[in-house]
Each structure stands twice: as C-alpha cells, then as structure tokens.
Tab-separated table of C-alpha atoms in Angstrom:
chain	number	residue	atom	x	y	z
W	1	MET	CA	0.192	-15.834	-11.443
W	2	PHE	CA	1.775	-13.039	-9.386
W	3	ALA	CA	5.065	-14.800	-8.668
W	4	ASP	CA	7.061	-12.471	-10.922
W	5	SER	CA	5.445	-9.336	-9.509
W	6	LEU	CA	6.049	-10.389	-5.924
W	7	CYS	CA	9.741	-10.778	-6.699
W	8	GLY	CA	9.876	-7.201	-7.982
W	9	SER	CA	9.437	-7.852	-11.701
W	10	GLY	CA	6.535	-5.844	-13.056
W	11	GLU	CA	6.181	-3.822	-9.870
W	12	HIS	CA	5.726	-0.069	-10.168
W	13	ALA	CA	8.741	1.731	-8.609
W	14	PRO	CA	9.897	-1.221	-6.476
W	15	HIS	CA	12.744	0.879	-5.038
W	16	ASN	CA	10.120	2.933	-3.147
W	17	ALA	CA	8.739	-0.043	-1.205
W	18	MET	CA	9.881	-0.127	2.427
W	19	SER	CA	11.365	-3.320	3.807
W	20	ALA	CA	12.706	-2.350	7.251
W	21	PRO	CA	10.127	-3.201	9.950
W	22	GLY	CA	11.031	-0.131	12.004
W	23	GLU	CA	10.462	2.168	9.043
W	24	VAL	CA	7.085	0.546	8.310
W	25	ALA	CA	6.085	0.903	11.983
W	26	ARG	CA	7.147	4.555	12.036
W	27	PHE	CA	5.097	5.253	8.895
W	28	HIS	CA	2.103	3.524	10.516
W	29	ASP	CA	2.547	5.690	13.604
W	30	ARG	CA	2.926	8.976	11.670
W	31	CYS	CA	0.134	8.630	9.084
W	32	SER	CA	-3.552	9.596	9.290
W	33	ASP	CA	-6.264	7.372	10.753
W	34	LEU	CA	-7.590	6.658	7.239
W	35	MET	CA	-4.146	5.672	5.991
W	36	ARG	CA	-3.723	3.427	9.028
W	37	GLU	CA	-7.056	1.801	8.202
W	38	LEU	CA	-5.815	1.140	4.662
W	39	LEU	CA	-2.505	-0.267	5.925
W	40	ASP	CA	-4.355	-2.531	8.363
W	41	ALA	CA	-6.551	-3.838	5.521
W	42	LEU	CA	-3.514	-4.519	3.332
W	43	ALA	CA	-1.819	-6.332	6.232
W	44	GLU	CA	-4.776	-8.709	6.448
W	45	ALA	CA	-4.060	-10.057	2.945
W	46	PRO	CA	-0.270	-10.066	2.450
W	47	ASP	CA	1.172	-10.928	-0.956
W	48	GLN	CA	-2.256	-10.541	-2.619
W	49	PRO	CA	-2.323	-7.672	-5.135
W	50	ARG	CA	-5.843	-6.230	-5.289
W	51	SER	CA	-7.375	-3.400	-7.254
W	52	PHE	CA	-8.400	-0.251	-5.429
W	53	PRO	CA	-12.141	-1.089	-5.761
W	54	GLN	CA	-11.551	-4.562	-4.289
W	55	ILE	CA	-9.734	-3.073	-1.295
W	56	GLU	CA	-12.347	-0.323	-0.865
W	57	ASP	CA	-15.110	-2.937	-0.877
W	58	ALA	CA	-13.277	-5.001	1.757
W	59	ILE	CA	-12.932	-1.942	4.006
W	60	GLY	CA	-16.428	-0.628	3.285
W	61	TRP	CA	-15.148	2.584	1.710
W	62	PRO	CA	-16.709	4.502	-1.183
W	63	ARG	CA	-14.975	4.454	-4.570
W	64	ARG	CA	-11.902	6.645	-5.035
W	65	ARG	CA	-11.227	6.989	-1.307
W	66	ILE	CA	-7.890	5.165	-1.654
W	67	ALA	CA	-6.735	7.686	-4.249
W	68	SER	CA	-7.713	10.491	-1.888
W	69	VAL	CA	-5.968	8.897	1.099
W	70	LEU	CA	-2.801	8.280	-0.929
W	71	GLY	CA	-2.852	11.896	-2.078
W	72	GLY	CA	-3.201	13.040	1.511
W	73	VAL	CA	-0.203	11.008	2.690
W	74	SER	CA	2.008	12.129	-0.196
W	75	HIS	CA	3.549	15.048	1.704
W	76	LEU	CA	4.429	12.816	4.662
W	77	ARG	CA	5.905	10.154	2.366
W	78	HIS	CA	8.114	12.644	0.605
W	79	THR	CA	9.208	14.822	3.524
W	80	GLU	CA	9.777	12.148	6.174
W	81	PHE	CA	10.343	8.954	4.190
W	82	GLY	CA	12.048	10.050	0.976
W	83	GLY	CA	9.039	8.949	-1.092
W	84	ARG	CA	9.147	5.419	0.308
W	85	ARG	CA	5.945	3.527	1.113
W	86	PRO	CA	5.001	0.459	3.185
W	87	TYR	CA	3.177	-1.244	0.298
W	88	HIS	CA	3.697	-2.251	-3.329
W	89	PHE	CA	1.989	-1.189	-6.563
W	90	HIS	CA	1.217	-2.510	-9.997
W	91	ASP	CA	0.036	0.150	-12.407
W	92	GLU	CA	-2.769	-0.651	-14.829
W	93	ARG	CA	-0.307	-1.943	-17.462
W	94	GLN	CA	1.324	-4.378	-15.034
W	95	ALA	CA	-1.751	-5.558	-13.145
W	96	ALA	CA	-3.734	-8.669	-13.971
W	97	SER	CA	-6.941	-6.674	-13.369
W	98	GLY	CA	-5.957	-3.882	-15.759
W	99	ARG	CA	-6.334	-1.411	-12.852
W	100	TRP	CA	-3.914	-0.091	-10.249
W	101	GLU	CA	-3.318	-2.751	-7.623
W	102	MET	CA	-1.598	-2.586	-4.271
W	103	TRP	CA	-0.453	-5.050	-1.658
W	104	MET	CA	1.906	-5.559	1.250
W	105	ASP	CA	4.491	-8.273	1.352
W	106	ALA	CA	4.572	-10.585	4.374
W	107	GLY	CA	7.325	-8.593	6.124
W	108	GLN	CA	5.490	-5.297	5.749
W	109	ALA	CA	2.286	-6.922	7.003
W	110	ARG	CA	4.055	-8.302	10.101
W	111	ALA	CA	5.459	-4.844	10.860
W	112	VAL	CA	2.023	-3.223	10.548
W	113	ARG	CA	0.367	-5.845	12.740
W	114	ALA	CA	3.107	-5.372	15.367
W	115	ALA	CA	2.644	-1.574	15.228
W	116	ARG	CA	-1.096	-1.713	15.971
C-alpha cells in the first residue's frame, strides 16, 4: 500500500529528508529531549507511515504535541540543517489516513538507534 510513498512518490518535500547517518545522528544530538523522544518512537517502526495521533498514542503524548515539537525544532532545522529532517512526511492529500503522517526509513532508524 505504501510502496510508492516509500520510494519517494507521494512524499511531501522528499528532498528535505536526510539520508546520511552522520547528519541524522547530529540532528538527534542537537535537538530537544521531546524531539529525541519523537525520533526514538519513529525509529521503533521504520517504513511505517503513521498519523500524528497514532504516534502520540504510542508515545503516550496528548494530542497536538507533535505539531508543537515540530514547531519548536523548526529554527534548528533551518539554521543548522538547511531545512532537512531525519524523517519523512505525507500531507493529508497524500496519506492513506487523510491526515499528516510521518515515518523514518530503515537507514534513518538505524542512525537514530546508533545515536542513542
């Protein structure tokens, strides 16, 4: 079902997704504790796009916390990483759930697990 999206087709801004393990590890090191918690949760389910509420439920977070955490890391992403991010997105038009979804690919997940 997600084969096309995992290959880049249908992904929101695929050029912003990090692929270099060192860059992913550096992002993990530089971000907030909450962002690290989100990255760790995404690394536990690589290649599985999930809606924000599904991820928040898995972490035990209240609704809309992911949006807040992503807003908080925006400055870091843009000033230190050129807007790049160690995860992938589908927007609501591209996602099977009809909501924003995010995931890590297997390489990103390995880099996050190694950075812990």
